[in-house]
Coordinates of C-alpha atoms in Angstrom, one line a residue:
X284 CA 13.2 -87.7 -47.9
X285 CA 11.7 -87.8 -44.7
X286 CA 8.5 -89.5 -43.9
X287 CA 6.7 -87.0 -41.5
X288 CA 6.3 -83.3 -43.1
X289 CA 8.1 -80.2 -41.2
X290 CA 6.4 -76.6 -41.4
X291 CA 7.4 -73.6 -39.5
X292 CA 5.2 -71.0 -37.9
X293 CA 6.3 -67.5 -36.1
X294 CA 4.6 -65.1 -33.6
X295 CA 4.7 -63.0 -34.9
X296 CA 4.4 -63.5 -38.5
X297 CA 7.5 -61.6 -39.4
X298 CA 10.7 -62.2 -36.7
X299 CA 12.5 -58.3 -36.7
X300 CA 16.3 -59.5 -36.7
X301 CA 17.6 -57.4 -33.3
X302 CA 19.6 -54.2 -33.0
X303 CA 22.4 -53.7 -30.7
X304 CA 21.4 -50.7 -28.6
X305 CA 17.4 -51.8 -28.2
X306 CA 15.9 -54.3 -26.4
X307 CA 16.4 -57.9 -28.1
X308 CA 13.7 -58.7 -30.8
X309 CA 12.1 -62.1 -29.3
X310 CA 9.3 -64.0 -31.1
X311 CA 8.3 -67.8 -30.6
X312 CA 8.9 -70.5 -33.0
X313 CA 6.3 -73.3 -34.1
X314 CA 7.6 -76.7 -36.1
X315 CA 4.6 -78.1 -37.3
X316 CA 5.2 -81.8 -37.8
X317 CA 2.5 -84.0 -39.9
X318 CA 1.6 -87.3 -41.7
X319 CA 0.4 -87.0 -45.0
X320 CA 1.0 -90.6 -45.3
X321 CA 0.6 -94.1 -43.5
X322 CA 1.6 -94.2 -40.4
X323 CA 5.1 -93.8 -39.3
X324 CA 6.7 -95.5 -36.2
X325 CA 9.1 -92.6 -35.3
X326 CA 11.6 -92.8 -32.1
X327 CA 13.2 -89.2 -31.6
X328 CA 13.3 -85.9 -33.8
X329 CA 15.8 -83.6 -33.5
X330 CA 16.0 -79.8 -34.8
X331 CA 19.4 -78.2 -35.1
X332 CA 18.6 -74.2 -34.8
X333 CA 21.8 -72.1 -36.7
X334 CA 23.0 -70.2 -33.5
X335 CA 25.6 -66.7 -34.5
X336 CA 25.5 -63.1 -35.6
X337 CA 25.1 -63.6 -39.1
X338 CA 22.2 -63.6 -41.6
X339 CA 21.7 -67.2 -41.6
X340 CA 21.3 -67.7 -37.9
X341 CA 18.2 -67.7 -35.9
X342 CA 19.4 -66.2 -32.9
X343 CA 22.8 -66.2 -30.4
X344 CA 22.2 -68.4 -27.6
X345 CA 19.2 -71.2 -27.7
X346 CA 19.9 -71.3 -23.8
X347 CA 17.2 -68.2 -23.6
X348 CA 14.5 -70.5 -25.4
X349 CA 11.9 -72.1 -23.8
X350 CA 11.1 -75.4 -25.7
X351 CA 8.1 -77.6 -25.1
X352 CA 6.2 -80.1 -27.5
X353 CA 2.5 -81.5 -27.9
X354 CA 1.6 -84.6 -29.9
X355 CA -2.2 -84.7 -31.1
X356 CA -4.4 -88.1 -31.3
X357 CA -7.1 -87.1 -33.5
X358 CA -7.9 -90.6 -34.9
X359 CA -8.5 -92.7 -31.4
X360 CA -11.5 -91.1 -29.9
X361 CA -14.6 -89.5 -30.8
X362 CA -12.2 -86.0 -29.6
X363 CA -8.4 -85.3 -30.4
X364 CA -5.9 -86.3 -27.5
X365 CA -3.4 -84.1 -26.7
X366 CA -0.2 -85.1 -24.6
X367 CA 3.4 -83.8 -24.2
X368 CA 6.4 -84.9 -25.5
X369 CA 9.9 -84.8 -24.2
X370 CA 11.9 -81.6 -26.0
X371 CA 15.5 -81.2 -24.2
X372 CA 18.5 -79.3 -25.4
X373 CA 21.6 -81.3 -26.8
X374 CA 24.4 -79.0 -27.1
X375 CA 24.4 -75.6 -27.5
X376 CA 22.4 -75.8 -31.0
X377 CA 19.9 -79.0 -31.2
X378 CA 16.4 -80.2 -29.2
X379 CA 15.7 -83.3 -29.3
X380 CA 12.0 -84.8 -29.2
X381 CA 11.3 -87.9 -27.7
X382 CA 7.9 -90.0 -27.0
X383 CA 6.8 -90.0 -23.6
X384 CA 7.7 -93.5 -22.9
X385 CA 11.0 -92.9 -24.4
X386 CA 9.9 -96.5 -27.1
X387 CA 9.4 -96.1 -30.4
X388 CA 5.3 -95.2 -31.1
X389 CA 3.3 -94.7 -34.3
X390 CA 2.9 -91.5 -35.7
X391 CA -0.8 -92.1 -37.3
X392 CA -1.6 -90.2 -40.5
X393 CA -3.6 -86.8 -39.6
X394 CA -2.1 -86.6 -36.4
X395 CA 0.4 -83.8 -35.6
X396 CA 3.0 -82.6 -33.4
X397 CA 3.8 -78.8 -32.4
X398 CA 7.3 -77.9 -31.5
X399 CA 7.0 -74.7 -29.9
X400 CA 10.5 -72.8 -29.3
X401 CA 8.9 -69.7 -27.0
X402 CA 11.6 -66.8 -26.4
X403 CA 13.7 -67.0 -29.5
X404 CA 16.4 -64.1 -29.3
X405 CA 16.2 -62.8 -32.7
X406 CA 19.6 -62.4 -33.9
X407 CA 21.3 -59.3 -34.9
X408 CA 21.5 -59.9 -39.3
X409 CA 18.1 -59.9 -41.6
X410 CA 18.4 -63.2 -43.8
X411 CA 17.0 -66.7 -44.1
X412 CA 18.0 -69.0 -41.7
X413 CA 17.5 -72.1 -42.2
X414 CA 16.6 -75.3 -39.1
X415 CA 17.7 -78.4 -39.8
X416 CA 15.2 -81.3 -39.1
X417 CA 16.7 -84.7 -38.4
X418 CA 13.8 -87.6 -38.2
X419 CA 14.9 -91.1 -36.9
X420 CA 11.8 -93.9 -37.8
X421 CA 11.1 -97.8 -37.8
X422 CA 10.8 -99.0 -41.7
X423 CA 10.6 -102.5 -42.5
X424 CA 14.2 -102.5 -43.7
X425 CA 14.8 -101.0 -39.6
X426 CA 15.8 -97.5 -38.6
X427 CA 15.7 -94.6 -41.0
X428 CA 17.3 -91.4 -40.6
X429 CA 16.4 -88.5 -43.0
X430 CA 16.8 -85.2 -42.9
X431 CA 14.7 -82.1 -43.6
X432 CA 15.5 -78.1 -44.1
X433 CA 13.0 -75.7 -42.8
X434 CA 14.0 -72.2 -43.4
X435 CA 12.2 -69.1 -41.4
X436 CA 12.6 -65.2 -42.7
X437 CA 14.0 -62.8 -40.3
X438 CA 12.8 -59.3 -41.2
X439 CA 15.4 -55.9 -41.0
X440 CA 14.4 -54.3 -37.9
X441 CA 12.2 -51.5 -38.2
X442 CA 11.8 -48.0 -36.4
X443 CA 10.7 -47.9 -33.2
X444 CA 7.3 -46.9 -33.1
X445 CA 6.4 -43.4 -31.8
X446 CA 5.7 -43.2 -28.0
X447 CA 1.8 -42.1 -27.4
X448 CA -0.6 -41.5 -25.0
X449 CA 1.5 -38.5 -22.9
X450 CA -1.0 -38.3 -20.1
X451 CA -1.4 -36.9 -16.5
X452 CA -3.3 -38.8 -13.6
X453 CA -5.3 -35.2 -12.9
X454 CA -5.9 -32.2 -15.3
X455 CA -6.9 -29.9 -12.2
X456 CA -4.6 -30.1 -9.3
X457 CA -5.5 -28.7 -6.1
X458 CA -2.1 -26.5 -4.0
X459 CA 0.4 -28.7 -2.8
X460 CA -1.2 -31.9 -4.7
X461 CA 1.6 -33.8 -6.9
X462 CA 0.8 -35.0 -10.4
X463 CA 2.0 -38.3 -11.7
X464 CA 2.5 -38.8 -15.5
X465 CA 2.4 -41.7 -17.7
X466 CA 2.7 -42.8 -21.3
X467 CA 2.9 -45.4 -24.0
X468 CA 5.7 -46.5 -25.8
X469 CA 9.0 -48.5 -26.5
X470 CA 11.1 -49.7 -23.7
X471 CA 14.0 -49.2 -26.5
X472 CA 14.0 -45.3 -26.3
X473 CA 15.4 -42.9 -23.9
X474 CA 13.1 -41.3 -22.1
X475 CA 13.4 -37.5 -20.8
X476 CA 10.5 -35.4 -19.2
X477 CA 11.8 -31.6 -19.0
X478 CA 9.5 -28.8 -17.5
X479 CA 10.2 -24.9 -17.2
X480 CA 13.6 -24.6 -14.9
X481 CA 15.1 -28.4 -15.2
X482 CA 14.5 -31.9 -16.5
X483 CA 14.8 -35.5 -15.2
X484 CA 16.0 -38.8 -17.3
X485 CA 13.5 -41.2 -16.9
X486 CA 14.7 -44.8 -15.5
X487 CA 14.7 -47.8 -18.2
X488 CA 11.2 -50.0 -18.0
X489 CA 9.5 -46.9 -16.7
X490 CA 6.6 -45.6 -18.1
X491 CA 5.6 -43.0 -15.2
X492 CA 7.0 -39.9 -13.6
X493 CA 5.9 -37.5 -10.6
X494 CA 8.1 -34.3 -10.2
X495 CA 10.1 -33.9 -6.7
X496 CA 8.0 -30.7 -5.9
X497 CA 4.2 -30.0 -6.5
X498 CA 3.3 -27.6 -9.7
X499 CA 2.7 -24.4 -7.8
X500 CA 1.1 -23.4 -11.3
X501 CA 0.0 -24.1 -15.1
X502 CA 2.5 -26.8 -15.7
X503 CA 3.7 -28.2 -19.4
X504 CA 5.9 -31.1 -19.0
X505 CA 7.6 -32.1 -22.1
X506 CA 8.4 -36.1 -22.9
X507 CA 11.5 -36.9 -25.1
X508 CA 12.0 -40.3 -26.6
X509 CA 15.3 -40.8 -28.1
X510 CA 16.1 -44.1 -30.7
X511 CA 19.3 -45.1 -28.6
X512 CA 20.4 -46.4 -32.7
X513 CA 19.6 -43.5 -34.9
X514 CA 19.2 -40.6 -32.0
X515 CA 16.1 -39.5 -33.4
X516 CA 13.7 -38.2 -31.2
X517 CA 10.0 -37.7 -30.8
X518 CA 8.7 -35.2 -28.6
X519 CA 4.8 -35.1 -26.2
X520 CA 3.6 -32.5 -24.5
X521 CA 1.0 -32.6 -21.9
X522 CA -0.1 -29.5 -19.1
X523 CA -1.6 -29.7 -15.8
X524 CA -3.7 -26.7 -14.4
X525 CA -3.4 -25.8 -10.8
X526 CA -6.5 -24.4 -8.8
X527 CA -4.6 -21.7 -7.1
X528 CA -1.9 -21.0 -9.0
X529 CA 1.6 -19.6 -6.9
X530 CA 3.3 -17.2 -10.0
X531 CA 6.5 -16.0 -9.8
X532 CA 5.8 -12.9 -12.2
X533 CA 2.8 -12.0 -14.1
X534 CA 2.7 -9.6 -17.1
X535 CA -0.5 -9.1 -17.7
X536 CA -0.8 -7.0 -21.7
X537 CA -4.3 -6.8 -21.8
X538 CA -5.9 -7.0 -18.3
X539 CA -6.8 -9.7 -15.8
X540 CA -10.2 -10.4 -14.5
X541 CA -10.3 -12.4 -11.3
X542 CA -12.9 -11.9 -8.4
X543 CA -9.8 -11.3 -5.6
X544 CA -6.1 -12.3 -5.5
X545 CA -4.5 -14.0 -2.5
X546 CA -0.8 -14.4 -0.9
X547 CA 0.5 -18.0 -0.9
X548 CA 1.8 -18.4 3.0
X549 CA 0.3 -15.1 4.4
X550 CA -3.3 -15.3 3.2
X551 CA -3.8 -11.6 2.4
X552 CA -6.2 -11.0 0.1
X553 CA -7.5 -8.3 -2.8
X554 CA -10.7 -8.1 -3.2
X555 CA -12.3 -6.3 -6.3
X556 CA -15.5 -4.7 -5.6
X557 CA -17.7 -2.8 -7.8
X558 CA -17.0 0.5 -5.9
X559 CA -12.7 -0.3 -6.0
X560 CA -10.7 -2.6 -3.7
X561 CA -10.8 -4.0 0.0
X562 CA -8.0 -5.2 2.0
X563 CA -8.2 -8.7 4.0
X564 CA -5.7 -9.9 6.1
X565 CA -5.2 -13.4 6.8
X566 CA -8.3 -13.7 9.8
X567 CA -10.5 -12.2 6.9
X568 CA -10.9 -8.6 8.6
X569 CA -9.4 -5.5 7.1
X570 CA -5.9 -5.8 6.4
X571 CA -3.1 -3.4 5.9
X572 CA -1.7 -1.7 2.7
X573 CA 2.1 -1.4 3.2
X574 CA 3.8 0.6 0.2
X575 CA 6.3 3.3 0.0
X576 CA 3.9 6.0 -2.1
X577 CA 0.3 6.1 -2.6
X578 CA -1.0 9.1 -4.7
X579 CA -4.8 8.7 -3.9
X580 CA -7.7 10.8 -5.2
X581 CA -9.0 10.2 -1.2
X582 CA -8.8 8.0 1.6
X583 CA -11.8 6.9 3.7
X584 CA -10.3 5.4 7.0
X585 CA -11.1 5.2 11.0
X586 CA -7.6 6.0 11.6
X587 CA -3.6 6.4 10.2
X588 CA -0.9 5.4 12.2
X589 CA 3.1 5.2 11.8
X590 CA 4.8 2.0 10.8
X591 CA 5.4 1.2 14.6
X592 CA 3.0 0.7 17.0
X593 CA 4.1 3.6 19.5
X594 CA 4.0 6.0 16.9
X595 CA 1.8 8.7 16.0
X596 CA -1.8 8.4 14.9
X597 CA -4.7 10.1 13.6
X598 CA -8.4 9.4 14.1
X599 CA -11.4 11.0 12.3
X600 CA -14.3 11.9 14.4
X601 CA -17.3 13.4 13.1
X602 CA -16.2 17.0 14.1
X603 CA -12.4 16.4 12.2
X604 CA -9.3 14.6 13.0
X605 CA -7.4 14.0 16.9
X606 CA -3.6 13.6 16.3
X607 CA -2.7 11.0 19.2
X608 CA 0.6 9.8 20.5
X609 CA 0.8 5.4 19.7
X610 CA 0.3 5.7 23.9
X611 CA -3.1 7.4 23.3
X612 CA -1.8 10.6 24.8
X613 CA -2.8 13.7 22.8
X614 CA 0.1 13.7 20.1
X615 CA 2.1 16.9 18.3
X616 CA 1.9 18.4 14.8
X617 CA 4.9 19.1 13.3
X618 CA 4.6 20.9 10.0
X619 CA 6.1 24.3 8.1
X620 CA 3.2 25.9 7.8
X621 CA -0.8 25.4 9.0
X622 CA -3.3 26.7 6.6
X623 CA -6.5 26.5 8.6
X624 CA -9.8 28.5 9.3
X625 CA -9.8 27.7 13.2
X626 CA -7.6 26.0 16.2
X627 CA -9.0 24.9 19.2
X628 CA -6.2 23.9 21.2
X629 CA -5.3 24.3 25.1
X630 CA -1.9 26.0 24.0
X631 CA 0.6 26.8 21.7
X632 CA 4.1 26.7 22.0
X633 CA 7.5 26.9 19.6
X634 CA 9.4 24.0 18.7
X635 CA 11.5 24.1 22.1
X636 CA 10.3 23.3 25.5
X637 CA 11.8 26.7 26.4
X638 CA 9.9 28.8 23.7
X639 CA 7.3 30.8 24.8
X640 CA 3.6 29.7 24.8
X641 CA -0.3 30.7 24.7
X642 CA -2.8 29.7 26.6
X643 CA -6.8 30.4 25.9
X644 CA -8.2 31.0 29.0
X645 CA -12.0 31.5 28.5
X646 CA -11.4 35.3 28.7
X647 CA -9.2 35.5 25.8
X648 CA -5.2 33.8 25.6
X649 CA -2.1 34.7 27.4
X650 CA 1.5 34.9 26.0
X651 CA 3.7 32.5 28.8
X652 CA 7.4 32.8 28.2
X653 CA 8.9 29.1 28.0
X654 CA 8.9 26.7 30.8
X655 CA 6.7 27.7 33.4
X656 CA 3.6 30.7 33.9
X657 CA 5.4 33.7 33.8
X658 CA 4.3 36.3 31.5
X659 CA 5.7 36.9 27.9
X660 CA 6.0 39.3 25.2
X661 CA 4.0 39.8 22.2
X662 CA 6.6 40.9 19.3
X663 CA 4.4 42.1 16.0
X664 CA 5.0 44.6 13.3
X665 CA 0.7 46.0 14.4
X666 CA -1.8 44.9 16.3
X667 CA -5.5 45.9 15.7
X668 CA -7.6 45.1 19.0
X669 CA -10.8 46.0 20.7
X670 CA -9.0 46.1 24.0
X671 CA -5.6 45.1 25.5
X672 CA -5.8 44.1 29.2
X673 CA -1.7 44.5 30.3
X674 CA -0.1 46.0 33.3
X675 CA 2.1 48.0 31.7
X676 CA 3.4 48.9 27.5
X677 CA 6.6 50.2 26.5
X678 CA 8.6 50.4 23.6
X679 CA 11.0 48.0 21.8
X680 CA 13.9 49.2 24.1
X681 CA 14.6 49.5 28.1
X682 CA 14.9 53.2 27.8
X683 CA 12.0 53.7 25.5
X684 CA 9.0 55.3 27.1
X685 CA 6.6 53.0 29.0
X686 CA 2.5 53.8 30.1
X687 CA 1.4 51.6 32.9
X688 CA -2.1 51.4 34.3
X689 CA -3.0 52.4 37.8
X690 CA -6.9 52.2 39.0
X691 CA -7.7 55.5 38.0
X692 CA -6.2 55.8 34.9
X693 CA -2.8 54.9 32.8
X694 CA 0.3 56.7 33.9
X695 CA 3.0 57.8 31.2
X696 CA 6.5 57.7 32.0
X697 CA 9.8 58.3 30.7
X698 CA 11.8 54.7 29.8
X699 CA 13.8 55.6 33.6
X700 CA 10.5 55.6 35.1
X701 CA 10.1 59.6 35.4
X702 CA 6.7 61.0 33.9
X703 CA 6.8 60.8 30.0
X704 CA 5.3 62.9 27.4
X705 CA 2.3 62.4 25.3
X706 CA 2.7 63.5 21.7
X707 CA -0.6 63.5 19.7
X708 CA -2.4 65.4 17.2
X709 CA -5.3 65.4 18.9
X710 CA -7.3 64.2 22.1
X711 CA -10.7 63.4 22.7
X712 CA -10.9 63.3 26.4
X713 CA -13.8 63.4 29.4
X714 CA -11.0 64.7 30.9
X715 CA -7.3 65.4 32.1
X716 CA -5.7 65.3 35.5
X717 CA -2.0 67.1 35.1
X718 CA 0.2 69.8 36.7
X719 CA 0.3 72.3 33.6
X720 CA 0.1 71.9 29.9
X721 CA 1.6 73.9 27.7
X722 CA 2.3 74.5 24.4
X723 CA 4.2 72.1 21.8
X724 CA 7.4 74.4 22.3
X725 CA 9.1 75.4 25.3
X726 CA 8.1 79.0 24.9
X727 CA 4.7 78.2 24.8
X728 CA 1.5 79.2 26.9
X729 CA 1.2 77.1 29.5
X730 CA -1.6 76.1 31.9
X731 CA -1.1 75.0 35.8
X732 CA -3.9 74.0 38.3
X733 CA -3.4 75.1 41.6
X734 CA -6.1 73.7 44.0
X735 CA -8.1 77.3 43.8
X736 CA -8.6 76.4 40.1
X737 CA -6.0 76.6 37.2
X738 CA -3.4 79.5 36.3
X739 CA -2.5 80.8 32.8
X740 CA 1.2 82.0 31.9
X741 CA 3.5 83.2 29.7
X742 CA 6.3 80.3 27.8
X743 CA 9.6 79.6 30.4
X744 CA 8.5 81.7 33.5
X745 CA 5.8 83.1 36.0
X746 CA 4.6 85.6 34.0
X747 CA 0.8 85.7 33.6
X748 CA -0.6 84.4 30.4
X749 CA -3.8 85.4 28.3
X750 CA -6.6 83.6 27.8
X751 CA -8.1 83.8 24.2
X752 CA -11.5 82.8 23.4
X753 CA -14.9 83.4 21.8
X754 CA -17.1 82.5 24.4
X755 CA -16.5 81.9 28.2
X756 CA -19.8 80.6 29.7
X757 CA -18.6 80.4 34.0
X758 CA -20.2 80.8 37.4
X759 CA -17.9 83.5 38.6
X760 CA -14.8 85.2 37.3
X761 CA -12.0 86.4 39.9
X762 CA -9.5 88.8 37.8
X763 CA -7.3 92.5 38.7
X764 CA -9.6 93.7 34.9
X765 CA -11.5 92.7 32.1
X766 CA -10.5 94.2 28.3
X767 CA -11.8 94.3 25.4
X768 CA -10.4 91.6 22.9
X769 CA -9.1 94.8 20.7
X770 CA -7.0 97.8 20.9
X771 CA -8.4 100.9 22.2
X772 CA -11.5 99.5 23.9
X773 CA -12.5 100.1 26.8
X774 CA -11.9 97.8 30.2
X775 CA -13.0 96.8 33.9
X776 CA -10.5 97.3 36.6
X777 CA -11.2 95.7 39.9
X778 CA -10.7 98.1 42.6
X779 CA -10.3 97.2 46.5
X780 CA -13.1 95.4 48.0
X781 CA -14.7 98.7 49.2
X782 CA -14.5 100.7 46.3
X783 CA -15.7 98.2 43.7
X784 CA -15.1 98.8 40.2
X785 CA -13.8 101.6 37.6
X786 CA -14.5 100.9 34.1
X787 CA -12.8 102.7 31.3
X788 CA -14.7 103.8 28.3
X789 CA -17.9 103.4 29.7
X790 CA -21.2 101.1 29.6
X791 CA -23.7 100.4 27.9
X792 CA -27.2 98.8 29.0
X793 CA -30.6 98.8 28.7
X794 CA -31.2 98.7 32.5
X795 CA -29.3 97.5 35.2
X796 CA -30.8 95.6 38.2
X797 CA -29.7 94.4 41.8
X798 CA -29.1 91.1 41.9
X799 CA -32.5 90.2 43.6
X800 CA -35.9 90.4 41.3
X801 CA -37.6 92.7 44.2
X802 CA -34.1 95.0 44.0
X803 CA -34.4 98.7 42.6
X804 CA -32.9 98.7 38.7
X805 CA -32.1 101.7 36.9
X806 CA -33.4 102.4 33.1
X807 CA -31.8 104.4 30.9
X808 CA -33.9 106.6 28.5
X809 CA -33.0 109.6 26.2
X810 CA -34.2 111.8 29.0
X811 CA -31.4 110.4 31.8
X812 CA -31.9 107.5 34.1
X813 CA -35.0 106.4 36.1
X814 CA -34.1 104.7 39.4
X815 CA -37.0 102.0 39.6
X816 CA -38.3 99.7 42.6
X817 CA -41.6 97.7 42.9
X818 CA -43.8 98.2 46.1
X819 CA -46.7 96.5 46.7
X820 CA -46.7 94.9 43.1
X821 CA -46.4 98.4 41.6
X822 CA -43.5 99.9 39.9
X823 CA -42.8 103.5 41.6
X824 CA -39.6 105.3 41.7
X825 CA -37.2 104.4 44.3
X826 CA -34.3 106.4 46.6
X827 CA -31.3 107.4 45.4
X828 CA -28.5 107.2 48.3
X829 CA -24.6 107.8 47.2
X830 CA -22.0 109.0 49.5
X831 CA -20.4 110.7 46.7
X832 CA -19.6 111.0 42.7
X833 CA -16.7 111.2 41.2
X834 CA -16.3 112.5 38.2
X835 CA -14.6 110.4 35.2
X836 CA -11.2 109.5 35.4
X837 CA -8.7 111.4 32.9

């Protein structure tokens, strides 16, 4: 029986026995060493620790202990004294206490001594194991040896508790700014962080991660511990936010509301107003909508332009829309058809340089042919006009008949250039300079105007013609006789120009009168005739003179 009492303390309370796999279970070890009793004159003690792999040993090597010892004088002064004592390793299983002075010194009761093995590699088997306490003291009969058996529990190892506490450094993350993540937990486990499109292993003894690139978005990182022992796992989640998010795709189900969206590199921005949309490009003025289609309701714009900068565009002035060339230069319209109410243009022309043009001169348009200012050709199926201003017209063909248009007049011709023919149903005409006109055959009546006045024939030939008419109201008639417009009646015949007249059938008058009002007329009564002359502004008779009478003709 020894004399001093031996107690054993752990920290902590319960010693886990280790696993193969995790780190090592380590605890610290305190003997408690006291004196119930008298006091003891003690020399050296000495604690063998069971070192092995089994149940009964406390752990595998005692070269990873730290050892160290305090004796306590609480009898000698008004306060307890505490000083070291020597603890040193003998072999690979025993420390050995000794006094400071290395002499043999009183243990005094109520005093005590703390052995305190810090670092104890726990080792691998739960079970009782059991230090063996060796005293060596002074008795009155000399030195005593005695020993004394202080067991200690180790525990069966127990799961690894959960990791907690998944956490980033920053909720909100402004673009381009990293995120670094930390956590709680085991160093035992095996850690993984995975994230949408990889994952990374997590180095052992780390407890914090940043990703190799920036979250360009909504981020949620995902934390795996694994128990290296039983491969279970436990999982944390934590998500990071990101100002300005960068999305790859973006199916939207119900509708996004956002004030504007913006590009990523090239700051082009959307901008939702309460009227539609407006376009910025990256200097913050109007930028430019590139697509391949847009089926628009209307557009409102200063101008459209081709994809390059020399081509086309179109401005909108006030009055309509000027089609330019990219040079500034006024540009061309190319189109299958024009439905318009008016053109104002300086000419038109066909698709080749060498198709003919019009003009619009202020006094109406002229038809060019191609390249250059000579005169063209109007081809149409009608034309209605208030007037045609042209040197000459002809028909569709070179021998077709043509009418040019001298100064006094239009001339008709034939397509070789001899005088043509006017075929009409009617004319209305101030009047007609011609050679003849006849009829519509060729044995027609015909007409001829000599310079004396104008001579009526017979169809083909010489022959004199008639003249048929209701009325003839003229100045003077020169003619061989004068008929009647029947048969049987009675006519004029023109003699020589001393023998006057002879008419056949007679005449009848009322009076007949000289050509001069103060010239004798002659009256015809039922008596006879009264030959009548006015003298002095009286009517008397008047002289009959006649160098002869003839009686009437057969």
């Amino acid at each position: 029986m020894t004399a001093l009492t031996y107690t054993l303390l752990t920290d902590p309370t319960s010693l886990e026995a280790s696993v193969d796999g995790r780190s090592p279970s380590t605890g610290t070890v305190y003997l408690m060493v006291t004196n119930p009793g008298k006091t003891v004159p003690w020399v050296r003690i000495e604690v063998k620790v069971p070192v092995g792999d089994g149940a009964g040993h406390l752990t595998r090597d005692i070269g990873t202990i730290n050892p160290r010892g305090e004796y306590t004088d609480t009898q000698s002064g008004p306060q307890a004294d505490t000083e070291s004592v020597i603890v040193q390793p003998r072999g690979v299983d025993v420390f050995q206490v000794t006094t400071q002075s290395g002499r043999l010194e009183a243990f005094a009761p109520g005093d005590y001594m703390v052995l305190t093995l810090e670092n104890v590699t726990v080792a691998p088997s739960a079970g009782v194991a059991v230090l063996m306490v060796t005293e060596t003291i002074r008795t009155r009969r000399g030195w005593q040896v005695s020993d004394a058996a202080v067991p200690v529990v180790k525990a069966a190892a127990k799961e690894i508790p959960a990791p907690r506490d998944f956490r980033p450094d920053k909720a909100m993350l402004d673009s381009g700014e990293n995120v670094t993540l930390s956590w709680d937990g085991s160093g035992d486990f095996g850690y993984e962080i995975r994230f949408p499109g990889g994952h990374a292993a997590i180095a052992p003894g780390t407890r914090t991660w940043s990703p190799a690139d920036a979250p360009k978005r909504a981020t949620t990182y995902i934390l795996v511990a694994t128990d290296p022992t039983t491969q279970k796992q436990h999982f944390l989640t934590t998500t990071v936010q990101v100002r300005y998010p960068v999305l790859e795709t973006l199916t939207a189900t119900t509708g996004i509301d956002t004030p504007w969206v913006q590009g990523t590199a090239n700051k082009g921005r959307v901008t939702f107003t309460g009227t539609g949309v407006e376009i910025f490009g990256d200097s913050g003025g109007p930028g430019t909508v590139t697509a391949d289609k847009a089926d628009l309701n209307g557009v409102n714009t200063e101008w459209v332009q081709g994809r390059s900068t020399d081509d086309g565009k179109i401005t909108f002035p006030k009055d309509g829309l000027d089609v330019r060339q990219g040079s500034g230069a006024w540009g061309n319209v190319h189109a299958d058809k024009a439905d318009l109410n008016g053109v104002n243009t300086k000419w038109v022309q066909g698709r080749h340089a060498d198709d003919g043009w019009i003009s619009f001169p202020k006094e109406g348009l002229d038809v060019r042919k191609g390249a250059g200012q000579d005169w063209g050709t109007v081809f149409a199926d009608k034309a209605d006009l208030n007037g045609v201003n042209t040197e000459w017209v002809q028909g569709r063909s070179a021998d077709d008949g043509k009418i040019t248009f001298p100064k006094d007049g239009l001339d008709v011709r034939q397509g070789s250039g001899a005088w043509g023919t006017v075929h009409a149903d009617k004319a209305d005409l101030n009047g007609i300079n011609t050679k003849w006109v006849q009829g519509r055959n060729a044995d027609d009546g015909w007409i001829s105007f000599p310079k004396e006045g104008l001579n009526v024939r017979k169809g083909a030939g010489q022959d004199w013609g008639s003249v048929f008419a209701d009325k003839a109201d003229v100045n003077s008639v020169i003619t061989k006789e004068v008929r009647g417009s029947g048969e049987d009646k009675g006519y004029i015949e023109f003699l020589e120009q001393d023998k006057g007249v002879r008419i056949f059938g007679g005449v009848s008058a009322g009076w007949i009168r000289g050509l001069n009002d103060d010239e004798a007329w002659i009256r015809f009564n039922a008596k006879g005739i009264w030959v009548l002359t006015r003298r002095n502004g009286q009517r008397t008779s008047a002289i009959v003179s006649c160098a002869a009478v003839n009686d009437r003709p057969a």
